[in-house]
PDB file of C-alpha atoms in Angstrom:
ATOM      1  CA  UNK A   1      15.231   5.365  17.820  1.00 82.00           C
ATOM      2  CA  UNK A   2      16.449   8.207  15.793  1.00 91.00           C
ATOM      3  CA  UNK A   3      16.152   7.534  11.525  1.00 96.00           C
ATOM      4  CA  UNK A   4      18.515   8.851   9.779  1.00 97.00           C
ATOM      5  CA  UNK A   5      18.559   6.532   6.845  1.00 98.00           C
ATOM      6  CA  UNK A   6      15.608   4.971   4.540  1.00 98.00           C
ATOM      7  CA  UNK A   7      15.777   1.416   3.219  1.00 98.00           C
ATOM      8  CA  UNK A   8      12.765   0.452   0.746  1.00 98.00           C
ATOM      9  CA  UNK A   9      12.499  -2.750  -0.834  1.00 98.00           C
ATOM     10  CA  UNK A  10      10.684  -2.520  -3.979  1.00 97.00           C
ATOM     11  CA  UNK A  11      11.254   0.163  -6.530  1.00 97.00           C
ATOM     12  CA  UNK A  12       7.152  -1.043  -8.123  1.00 94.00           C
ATOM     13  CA  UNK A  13       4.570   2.008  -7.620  1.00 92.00           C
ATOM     14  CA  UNK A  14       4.040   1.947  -3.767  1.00 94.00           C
ATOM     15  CA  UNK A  15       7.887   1.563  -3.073  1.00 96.00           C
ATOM     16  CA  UNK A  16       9.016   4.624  -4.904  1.00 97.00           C
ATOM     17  CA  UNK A  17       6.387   6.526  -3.607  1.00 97.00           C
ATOM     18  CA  UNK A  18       8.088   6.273  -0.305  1.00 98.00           C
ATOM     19  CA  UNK A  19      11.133   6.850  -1.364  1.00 98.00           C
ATOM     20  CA  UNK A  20       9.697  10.057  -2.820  1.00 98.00           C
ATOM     21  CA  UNK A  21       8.301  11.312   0.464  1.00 98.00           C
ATOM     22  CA  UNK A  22      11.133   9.882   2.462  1.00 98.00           C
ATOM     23  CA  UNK A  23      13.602  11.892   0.526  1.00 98.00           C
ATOM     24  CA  UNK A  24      11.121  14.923   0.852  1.00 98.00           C
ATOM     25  CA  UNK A  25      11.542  14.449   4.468  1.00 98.00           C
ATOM     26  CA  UNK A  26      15.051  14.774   4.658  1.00 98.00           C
ATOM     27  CA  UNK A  27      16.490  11.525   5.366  1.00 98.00           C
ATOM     28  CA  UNK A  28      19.066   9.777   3.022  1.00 98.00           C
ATOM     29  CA  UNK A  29      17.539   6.696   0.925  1.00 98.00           C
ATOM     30  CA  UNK A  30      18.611   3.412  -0.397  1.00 98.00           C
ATOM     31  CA  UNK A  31      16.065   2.300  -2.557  1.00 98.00           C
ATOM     32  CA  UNK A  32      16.439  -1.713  -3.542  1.00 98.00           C
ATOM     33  CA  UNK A  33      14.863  -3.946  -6.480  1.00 97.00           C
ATOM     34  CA  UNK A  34      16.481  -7.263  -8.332  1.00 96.00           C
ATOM     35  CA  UNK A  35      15.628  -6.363 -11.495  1.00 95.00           C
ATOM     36  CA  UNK A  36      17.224  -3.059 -13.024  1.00 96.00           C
ATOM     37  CA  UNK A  37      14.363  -2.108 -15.346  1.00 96.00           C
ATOM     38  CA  UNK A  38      11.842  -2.024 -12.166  1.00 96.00           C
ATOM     39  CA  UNK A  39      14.927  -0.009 -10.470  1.00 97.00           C
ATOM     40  CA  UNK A  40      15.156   2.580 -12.987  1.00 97.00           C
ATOM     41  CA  UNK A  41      11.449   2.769 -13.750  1.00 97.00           C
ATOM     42  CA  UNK A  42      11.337   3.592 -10.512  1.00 97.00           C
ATOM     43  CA  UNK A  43      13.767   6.560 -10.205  1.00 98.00           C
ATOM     44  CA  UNK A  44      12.212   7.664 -13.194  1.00 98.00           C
ATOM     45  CA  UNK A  45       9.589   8.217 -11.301  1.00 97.00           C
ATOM     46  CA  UNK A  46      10.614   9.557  -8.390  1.00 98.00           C
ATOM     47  CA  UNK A  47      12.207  12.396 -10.938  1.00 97.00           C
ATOM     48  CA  UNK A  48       8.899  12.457 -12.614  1.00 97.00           C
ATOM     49  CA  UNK A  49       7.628  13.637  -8.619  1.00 97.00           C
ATOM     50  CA  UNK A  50       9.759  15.746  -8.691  1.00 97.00           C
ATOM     51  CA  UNK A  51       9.362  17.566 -11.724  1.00 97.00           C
ATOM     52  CA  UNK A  52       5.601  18.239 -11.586  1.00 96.00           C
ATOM     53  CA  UNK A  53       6.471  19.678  -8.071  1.00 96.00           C
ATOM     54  CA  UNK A  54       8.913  22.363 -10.043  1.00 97.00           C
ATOM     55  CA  UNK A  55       6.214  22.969 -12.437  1.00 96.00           C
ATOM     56  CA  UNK A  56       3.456  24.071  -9.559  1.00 95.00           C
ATOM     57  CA  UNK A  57       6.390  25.618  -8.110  1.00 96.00           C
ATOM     58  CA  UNK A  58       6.701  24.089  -4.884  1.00 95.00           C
ATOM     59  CA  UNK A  59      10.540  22.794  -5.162  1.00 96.00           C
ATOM     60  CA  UNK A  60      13.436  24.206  -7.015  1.00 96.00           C
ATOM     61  CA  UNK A  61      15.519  22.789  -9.214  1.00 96.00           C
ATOM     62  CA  UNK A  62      18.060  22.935  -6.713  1.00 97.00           C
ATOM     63  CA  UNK A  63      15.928  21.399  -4.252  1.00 97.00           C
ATOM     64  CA  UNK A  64      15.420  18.229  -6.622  1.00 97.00           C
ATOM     65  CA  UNK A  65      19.236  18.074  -6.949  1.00 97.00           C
ATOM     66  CA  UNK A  66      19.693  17.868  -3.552  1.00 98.00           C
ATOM     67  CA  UNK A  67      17.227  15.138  -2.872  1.00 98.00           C
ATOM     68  CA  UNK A  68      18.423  12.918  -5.579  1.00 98.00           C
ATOM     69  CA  UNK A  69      21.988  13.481  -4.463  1.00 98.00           C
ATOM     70  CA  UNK A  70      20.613  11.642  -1.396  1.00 98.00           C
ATOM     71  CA  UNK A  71      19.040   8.749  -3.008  1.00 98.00           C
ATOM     72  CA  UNK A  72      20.965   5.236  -3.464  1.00 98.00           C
ATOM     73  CA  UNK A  73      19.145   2.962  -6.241  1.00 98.00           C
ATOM     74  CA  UNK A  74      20.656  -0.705  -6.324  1.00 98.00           C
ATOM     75  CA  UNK A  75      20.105  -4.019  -7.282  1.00 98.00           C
ATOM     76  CA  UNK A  76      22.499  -5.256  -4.420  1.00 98.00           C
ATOM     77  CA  UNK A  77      20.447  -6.391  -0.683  1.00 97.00           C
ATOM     78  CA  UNK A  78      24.004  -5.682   0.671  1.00 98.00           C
ATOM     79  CA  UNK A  79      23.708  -2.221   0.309  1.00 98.00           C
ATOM     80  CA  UNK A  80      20.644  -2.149   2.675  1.00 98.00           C
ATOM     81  CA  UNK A  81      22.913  -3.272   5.618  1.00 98.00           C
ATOM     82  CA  UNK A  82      23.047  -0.168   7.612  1.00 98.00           C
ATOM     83  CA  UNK A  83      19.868   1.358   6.848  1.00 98.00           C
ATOM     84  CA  UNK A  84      17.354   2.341  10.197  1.00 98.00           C
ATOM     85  CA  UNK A  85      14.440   1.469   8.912  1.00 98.00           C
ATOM     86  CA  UNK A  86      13.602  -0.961   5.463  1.00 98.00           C
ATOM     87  CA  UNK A  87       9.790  -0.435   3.869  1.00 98.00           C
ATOM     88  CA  UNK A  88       8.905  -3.654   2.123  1.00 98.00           C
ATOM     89  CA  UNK A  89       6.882  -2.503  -0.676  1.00 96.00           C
ATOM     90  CA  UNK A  90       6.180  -5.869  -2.740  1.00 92.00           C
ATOM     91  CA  UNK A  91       2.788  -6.998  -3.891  1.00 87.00           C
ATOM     92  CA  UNK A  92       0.038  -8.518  -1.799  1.00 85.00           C
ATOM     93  CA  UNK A  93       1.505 -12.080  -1.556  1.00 89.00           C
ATOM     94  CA  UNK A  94       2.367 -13.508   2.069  1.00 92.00           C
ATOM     95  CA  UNK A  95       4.779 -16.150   1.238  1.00 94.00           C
ATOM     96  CA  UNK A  96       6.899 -13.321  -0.966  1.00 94.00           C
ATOM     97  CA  UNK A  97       6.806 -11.373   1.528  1.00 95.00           C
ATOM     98  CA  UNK A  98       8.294 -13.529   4.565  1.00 96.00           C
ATOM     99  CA  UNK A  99      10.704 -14.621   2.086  1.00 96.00           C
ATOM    100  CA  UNK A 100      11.918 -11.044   1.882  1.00 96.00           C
ATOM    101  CA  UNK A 101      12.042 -10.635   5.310  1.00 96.00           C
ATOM    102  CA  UNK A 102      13.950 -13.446   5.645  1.00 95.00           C
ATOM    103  CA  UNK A 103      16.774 -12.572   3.513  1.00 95.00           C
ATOM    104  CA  UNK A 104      16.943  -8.922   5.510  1.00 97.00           C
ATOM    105  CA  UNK A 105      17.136 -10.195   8.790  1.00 96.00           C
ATOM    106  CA  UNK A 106      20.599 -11.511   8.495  1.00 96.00           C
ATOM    107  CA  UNK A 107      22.102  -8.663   6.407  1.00 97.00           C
ATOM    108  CA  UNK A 108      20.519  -5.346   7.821  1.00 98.00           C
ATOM    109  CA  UNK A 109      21.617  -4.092  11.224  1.00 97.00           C
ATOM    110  CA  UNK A 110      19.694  -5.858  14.361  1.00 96.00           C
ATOM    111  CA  UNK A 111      18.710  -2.543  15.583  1.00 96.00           C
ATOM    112  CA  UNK A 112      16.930  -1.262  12.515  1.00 98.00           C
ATOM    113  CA  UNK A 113      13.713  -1.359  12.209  1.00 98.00           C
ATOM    114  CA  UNK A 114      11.454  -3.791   9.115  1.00 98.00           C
ATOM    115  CA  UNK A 115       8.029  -2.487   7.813  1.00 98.00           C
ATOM    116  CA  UNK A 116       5.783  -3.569   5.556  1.00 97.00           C
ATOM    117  CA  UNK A 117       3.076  -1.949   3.485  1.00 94.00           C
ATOM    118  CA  UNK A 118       0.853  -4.586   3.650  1.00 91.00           C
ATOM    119  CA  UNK A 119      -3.137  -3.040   3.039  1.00 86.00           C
ATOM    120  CA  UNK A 120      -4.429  -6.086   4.505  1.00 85.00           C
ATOM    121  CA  UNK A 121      -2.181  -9.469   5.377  1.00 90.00           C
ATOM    122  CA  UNK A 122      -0.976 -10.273   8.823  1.00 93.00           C
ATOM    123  CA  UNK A 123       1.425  -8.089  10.571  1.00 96.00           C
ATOM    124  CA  UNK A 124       2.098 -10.700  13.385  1.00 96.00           C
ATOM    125  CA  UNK A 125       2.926 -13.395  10.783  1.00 95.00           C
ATOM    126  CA  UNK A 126       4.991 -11.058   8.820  1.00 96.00           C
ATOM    127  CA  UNK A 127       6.877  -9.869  12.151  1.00 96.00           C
ATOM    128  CA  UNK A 128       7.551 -13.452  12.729  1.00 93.00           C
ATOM    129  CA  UNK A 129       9.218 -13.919   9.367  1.00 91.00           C
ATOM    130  CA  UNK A 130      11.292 -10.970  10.135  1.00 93.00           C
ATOM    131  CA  UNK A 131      13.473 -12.731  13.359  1.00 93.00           C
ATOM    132  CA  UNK A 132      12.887  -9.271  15.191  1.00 95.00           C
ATOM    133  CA  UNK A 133       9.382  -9.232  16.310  1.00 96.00           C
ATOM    134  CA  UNK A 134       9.373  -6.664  18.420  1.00 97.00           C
ATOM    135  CA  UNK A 135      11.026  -4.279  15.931  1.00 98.00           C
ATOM    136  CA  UNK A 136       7.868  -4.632  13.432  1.00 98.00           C
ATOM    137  CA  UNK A 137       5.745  -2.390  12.039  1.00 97.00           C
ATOM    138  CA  UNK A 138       2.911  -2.340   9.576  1.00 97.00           C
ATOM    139  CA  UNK A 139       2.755   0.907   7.843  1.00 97.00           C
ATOM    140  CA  UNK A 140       0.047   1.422   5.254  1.00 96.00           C
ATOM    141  CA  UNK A 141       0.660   4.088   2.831  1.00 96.00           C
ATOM    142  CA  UNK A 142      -2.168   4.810   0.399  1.00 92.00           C
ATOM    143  CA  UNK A 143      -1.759   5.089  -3.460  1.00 86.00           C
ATOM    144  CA  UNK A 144      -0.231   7.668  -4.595  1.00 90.00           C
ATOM    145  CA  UNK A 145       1.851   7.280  -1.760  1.00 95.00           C
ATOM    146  CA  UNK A 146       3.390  11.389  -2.359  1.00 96.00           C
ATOM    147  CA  UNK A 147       0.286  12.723  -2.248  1.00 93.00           C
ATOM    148  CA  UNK A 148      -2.600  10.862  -0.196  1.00 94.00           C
ATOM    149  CA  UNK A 149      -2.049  11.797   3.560  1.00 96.00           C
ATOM    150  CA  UNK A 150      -3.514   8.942   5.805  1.00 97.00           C
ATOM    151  CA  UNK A 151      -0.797   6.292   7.362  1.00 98.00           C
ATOM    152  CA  UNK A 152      -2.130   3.202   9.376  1.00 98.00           C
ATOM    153  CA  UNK A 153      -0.192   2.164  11.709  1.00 98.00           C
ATOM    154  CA  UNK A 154      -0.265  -1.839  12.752  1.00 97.00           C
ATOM    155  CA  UNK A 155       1.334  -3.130  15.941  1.00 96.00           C
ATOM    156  CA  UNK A 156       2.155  -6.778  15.470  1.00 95.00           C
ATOM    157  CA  UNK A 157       1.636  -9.081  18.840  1.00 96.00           C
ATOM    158  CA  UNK A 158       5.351  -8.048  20.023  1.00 97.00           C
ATOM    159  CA  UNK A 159       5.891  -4.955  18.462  1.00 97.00           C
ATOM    160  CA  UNK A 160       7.814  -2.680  21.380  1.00 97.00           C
ATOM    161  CA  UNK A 161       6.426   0.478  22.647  1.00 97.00           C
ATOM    162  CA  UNK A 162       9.758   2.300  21.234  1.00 97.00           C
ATOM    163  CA  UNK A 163       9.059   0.815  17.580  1.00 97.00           C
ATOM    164  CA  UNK A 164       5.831   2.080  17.578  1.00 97.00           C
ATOM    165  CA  UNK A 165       6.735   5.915  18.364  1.00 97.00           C
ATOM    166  CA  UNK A 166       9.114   5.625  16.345  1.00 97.00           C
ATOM    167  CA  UNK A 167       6.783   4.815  13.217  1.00 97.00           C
ATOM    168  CA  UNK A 168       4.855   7.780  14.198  1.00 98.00           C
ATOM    169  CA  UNK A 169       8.032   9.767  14.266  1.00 97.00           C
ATOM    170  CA  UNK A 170       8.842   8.302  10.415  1.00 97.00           C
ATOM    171  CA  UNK A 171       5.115   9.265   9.615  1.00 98.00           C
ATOM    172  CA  UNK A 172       5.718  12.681  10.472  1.00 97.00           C
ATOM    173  CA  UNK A 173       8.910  13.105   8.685  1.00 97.00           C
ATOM    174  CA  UNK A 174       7.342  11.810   5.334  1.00 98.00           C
ATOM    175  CA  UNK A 175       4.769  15.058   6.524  1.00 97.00           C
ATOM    176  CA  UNK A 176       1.814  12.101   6.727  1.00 98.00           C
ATOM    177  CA  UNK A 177      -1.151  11.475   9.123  1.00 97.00           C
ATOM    178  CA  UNK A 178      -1.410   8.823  11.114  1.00 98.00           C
ATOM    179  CA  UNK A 179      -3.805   6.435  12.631  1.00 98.00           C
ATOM    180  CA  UNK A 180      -2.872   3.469  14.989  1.00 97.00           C
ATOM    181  CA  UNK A 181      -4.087   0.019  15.326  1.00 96.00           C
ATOM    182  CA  UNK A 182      -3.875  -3.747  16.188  1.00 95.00           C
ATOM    183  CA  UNK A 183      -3.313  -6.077  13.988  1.00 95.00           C
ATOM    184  CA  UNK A 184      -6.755  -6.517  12.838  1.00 93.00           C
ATOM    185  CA  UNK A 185      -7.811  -8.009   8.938  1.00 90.00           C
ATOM    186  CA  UNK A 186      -7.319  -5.335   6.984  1.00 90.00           C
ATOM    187  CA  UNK A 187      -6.717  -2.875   9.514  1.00 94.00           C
ATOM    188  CA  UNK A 188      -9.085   0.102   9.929  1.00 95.00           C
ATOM    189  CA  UNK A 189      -9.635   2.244   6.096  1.00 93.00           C
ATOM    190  CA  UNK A 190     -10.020  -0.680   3.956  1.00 91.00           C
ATOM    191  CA  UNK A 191     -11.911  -2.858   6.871  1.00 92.00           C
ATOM    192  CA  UNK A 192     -14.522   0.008   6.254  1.00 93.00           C
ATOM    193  CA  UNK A 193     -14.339   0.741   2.758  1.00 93.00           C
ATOM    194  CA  UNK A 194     -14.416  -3.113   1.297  1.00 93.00           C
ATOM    195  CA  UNK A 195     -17.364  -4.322   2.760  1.00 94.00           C
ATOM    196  CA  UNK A 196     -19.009  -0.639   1.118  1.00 96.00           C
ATOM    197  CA  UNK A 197     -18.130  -1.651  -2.410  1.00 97.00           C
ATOM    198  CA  UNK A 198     -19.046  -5.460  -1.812  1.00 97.00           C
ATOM    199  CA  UNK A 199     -22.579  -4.106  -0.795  1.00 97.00           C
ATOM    200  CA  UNK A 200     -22.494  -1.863  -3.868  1.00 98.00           C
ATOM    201  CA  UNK A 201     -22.067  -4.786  -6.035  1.00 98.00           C
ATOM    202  CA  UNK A 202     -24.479  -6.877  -4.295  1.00 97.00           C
ATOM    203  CA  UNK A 203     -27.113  -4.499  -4.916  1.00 97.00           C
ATOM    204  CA  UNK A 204     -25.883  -4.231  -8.693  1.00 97.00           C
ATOM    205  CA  UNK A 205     -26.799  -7.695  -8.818  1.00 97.00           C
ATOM    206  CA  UNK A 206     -29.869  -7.293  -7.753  1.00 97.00           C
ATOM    207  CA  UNK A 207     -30.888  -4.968 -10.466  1.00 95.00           C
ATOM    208  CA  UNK A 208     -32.557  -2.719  -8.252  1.00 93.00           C
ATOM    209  CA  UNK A 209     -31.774   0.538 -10.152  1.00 96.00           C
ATOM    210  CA  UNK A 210     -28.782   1.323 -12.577  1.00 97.00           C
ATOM    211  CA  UNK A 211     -24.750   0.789 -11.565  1.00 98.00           C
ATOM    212  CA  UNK A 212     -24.611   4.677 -12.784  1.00 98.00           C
ATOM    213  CA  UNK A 213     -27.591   5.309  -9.473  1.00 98.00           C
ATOM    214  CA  UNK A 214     -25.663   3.633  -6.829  1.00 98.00           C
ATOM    215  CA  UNK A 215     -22.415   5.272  -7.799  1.00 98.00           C
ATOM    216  CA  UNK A 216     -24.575   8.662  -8.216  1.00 98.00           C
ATOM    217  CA  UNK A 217     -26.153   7.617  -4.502  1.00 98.00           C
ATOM    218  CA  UNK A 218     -22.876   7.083  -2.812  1.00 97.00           C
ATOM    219  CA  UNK A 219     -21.281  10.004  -4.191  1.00 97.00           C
ATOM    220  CA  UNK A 220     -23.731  12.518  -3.726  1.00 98.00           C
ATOM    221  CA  UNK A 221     -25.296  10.961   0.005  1.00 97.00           C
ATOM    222  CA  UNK A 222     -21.639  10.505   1.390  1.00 96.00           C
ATOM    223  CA  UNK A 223     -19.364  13.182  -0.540  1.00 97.00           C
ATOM    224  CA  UNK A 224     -17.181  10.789  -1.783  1.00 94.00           C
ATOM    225  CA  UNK A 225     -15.142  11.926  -4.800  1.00 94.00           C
ATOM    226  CA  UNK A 226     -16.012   8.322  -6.632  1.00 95.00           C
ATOM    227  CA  UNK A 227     -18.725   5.664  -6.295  1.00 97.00           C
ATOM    228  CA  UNK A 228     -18.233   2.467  -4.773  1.00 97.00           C
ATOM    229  CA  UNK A 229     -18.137   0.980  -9.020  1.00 98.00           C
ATOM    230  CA  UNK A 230     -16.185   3.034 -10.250  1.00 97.00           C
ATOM    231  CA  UNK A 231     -13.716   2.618  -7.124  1.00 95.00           C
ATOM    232  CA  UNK A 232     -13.865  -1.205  -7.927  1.00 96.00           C
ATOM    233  CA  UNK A 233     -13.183  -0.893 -11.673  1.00 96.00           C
ATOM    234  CA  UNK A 234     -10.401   1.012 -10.677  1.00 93.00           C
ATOM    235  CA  UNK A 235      -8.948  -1.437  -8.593  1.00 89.00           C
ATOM    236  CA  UNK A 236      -9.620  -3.954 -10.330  1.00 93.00           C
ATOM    237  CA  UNK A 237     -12.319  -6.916  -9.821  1.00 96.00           C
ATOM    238  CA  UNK A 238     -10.006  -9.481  -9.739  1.00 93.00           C
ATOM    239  CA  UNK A 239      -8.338  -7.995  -6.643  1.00 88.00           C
ATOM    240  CA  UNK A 240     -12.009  -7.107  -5.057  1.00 93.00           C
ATOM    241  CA  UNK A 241     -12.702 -10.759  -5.348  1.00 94.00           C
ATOM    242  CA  UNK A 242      -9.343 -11.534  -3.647  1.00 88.00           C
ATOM    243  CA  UNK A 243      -9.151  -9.199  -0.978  1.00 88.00           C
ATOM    244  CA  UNK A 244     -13.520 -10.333   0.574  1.00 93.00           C
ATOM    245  CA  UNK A 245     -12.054 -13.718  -0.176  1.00 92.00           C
ATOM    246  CA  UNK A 246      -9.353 -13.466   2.372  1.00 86.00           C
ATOM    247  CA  UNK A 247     -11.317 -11.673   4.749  1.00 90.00           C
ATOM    248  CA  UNK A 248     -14.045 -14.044   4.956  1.00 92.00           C
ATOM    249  CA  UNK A 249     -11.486 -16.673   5.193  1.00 89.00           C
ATOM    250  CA  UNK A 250      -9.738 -14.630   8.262  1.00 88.00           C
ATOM    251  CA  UNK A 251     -13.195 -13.767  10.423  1.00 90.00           C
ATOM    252  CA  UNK A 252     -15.341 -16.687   9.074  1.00 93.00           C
ATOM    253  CA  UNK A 253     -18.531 -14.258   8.967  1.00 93.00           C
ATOM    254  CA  UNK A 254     -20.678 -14.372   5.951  1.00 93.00           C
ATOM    255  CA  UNK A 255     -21.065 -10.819   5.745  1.00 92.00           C
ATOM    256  CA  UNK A 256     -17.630 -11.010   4.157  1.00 93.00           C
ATOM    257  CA  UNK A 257     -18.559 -13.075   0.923  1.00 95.00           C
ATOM    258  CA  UNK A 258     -17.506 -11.411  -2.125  1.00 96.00           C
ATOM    259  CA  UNK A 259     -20.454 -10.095  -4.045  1.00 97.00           C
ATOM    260  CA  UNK A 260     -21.793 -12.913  -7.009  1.00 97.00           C
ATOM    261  CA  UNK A 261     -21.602 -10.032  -9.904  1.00 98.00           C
ATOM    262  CA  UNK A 262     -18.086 -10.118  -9.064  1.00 98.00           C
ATOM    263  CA  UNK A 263     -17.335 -13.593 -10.184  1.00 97.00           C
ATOM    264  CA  UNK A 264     -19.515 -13.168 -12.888  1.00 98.00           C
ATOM    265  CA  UNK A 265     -17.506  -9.947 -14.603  1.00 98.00           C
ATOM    266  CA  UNK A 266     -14.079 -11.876 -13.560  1.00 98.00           C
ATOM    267  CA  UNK A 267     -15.066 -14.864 -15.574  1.00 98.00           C
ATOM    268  CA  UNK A 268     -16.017 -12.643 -18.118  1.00 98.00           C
ATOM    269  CA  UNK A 269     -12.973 -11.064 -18.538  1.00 98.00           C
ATOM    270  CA  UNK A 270     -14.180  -7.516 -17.097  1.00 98.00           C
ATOM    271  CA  UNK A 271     -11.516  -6.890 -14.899  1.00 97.00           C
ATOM    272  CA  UNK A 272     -12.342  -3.116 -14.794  1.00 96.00           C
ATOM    273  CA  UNK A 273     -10.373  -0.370 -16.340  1.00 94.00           C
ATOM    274  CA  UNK A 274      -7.179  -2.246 -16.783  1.00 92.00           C
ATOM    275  CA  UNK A 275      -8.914  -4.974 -19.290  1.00 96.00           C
ATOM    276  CA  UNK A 276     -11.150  -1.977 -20.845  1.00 97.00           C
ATOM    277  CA  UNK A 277     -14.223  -3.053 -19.100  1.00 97.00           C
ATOM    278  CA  UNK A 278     -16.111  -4.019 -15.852  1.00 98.00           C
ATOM    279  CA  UNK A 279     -19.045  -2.381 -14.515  1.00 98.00           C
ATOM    280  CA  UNK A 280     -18.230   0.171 -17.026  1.00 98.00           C
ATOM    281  CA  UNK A 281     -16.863   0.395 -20.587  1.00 97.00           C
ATOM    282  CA  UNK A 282     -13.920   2.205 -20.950  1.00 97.00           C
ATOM    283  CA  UNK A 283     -13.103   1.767 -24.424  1.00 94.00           C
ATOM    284  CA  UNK A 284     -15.463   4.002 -25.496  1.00 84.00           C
TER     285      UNK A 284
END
């Protein structure tokens, strides 16, 4: 199926992000949220994008002009009617996001595609939702969406062989890479990474050496540009403890438990850097 124009529901952090690279690509986009402050935060940003792109001199002013002359922001679902392809780009709740699905299928074109950017729920449940299983995609876009490469790509049970190349078309266009996989809890990156930082924490429990050694371990033994604790305080602990939580729940294998110094820094208010403090101080 050939794209020519970008739906995105959300205008939050993840949403205009892909609106950003989707206009980078070329295609025309109709970015959607119900409230106007989120809507026009989140043009602001996509200007924002754009501007530090000027600066390092990789766009023109020009260029920006022309992208933002294709770029519909609205608080209206109508408008989203005769879009190709709609991101959902809402926050990691199921129920919200079968609701929205819900109240596309009847309004946006049967042939166009629905995707969500869902880093770890259901793709098959979400497809179902949508009234056009076979025209579902997961996409997973990483944060910040303009400039972290890596796609996943999640077939749901019905998802069509034509739907599927033409997701890796889409990732293309947006200039991404792209991996491809079933739908599997939380798919293949964070499947990996999750279980890394619960065993991080685990051992920080365990006082076997300082949190500042096993971040120093990881980052210097694997060449990763942050330690598994710092990664998690940037997160945020709250949403460490909720994403082990659900996949336990989903594959019923104890390996999954979320770490106990988790629970113990949630209930004491150390959410990570967004409260100030969590393995780490950061008011300091």
């Amino acid at each position: 199926m050939e794209v020519k124009t970008v739906g995105v529901y959300g205008a939050g952090l993840m949403g205009r992000g892909i609106a950003q690279v989707a206009l980078e690509g070329g295609y025309d986009v109709v970015l959607y949220n119900h409230r106007t402050p989120t809507l026009e935060k989140g043009v602001a940003g996509i200007q924002k994008g754009f501007d530090k792109k000027i600066a390092k001199g990789k766009i023109t002013e020009e260029k920006k002009a022309e992208m933002l002359g294709r770029l519909k922001a609205t608080t209206d679902l109508n408008d989203l009617a005769n879009v190709d392809i709609v991101f959902e780009a809402m926050v990691e709740d199921m129920e919200l996001k079968k609701d929205a699905f819900a109240k596309l299928a009847p309004i946006v074109k049967p042939e166009a595609i629905f995707v969500s950017n869902t880093s770890s729920l259901s793709i098959t449940e979400l497809a179902t939702a949508s009234l056009r299983p076979d025209k579902f995609l997961g996409m997973h876009f990483f944060s910040p969406v303009p400039a972290m490469k890596l796609v996943e790509i999640i077939n749901a049970y019905d998802t069509s062989a034509d739907t599927i190349e033409t997701g890796k078309a889409i990732a293309k266009g947006f200039g991404k890479e792209f991996v491809t996989v079933t739908d599997v809890p939380m798919f293949i990156a964070n499947r990996v990474m999750c279980p890394m930082m619960n065993e991080a924490a685990i051992l920080a429990g365990e006082n076997v050496c300082s949190y500042e050694d096993i971040d120093k371990a990881c980052e210097l033994g694997y060449n990763l540009p942050m330690g598994p604790l710092k990664l998690a305080d940037a997160i945020g602990i709250d949403i460490m403890i909720s994403v082990m939580e659900s996949l336990y729940q989903e594959t019923a294998d104890s390996k999954y438990r979320p770490a106990h110094l988790y629970k113990v820094l949630y209930r004491a208010g150390r959410l990570g850097r967004k409260s100030g403090k969590g393995f780490y101080d950061y008011t300091k």
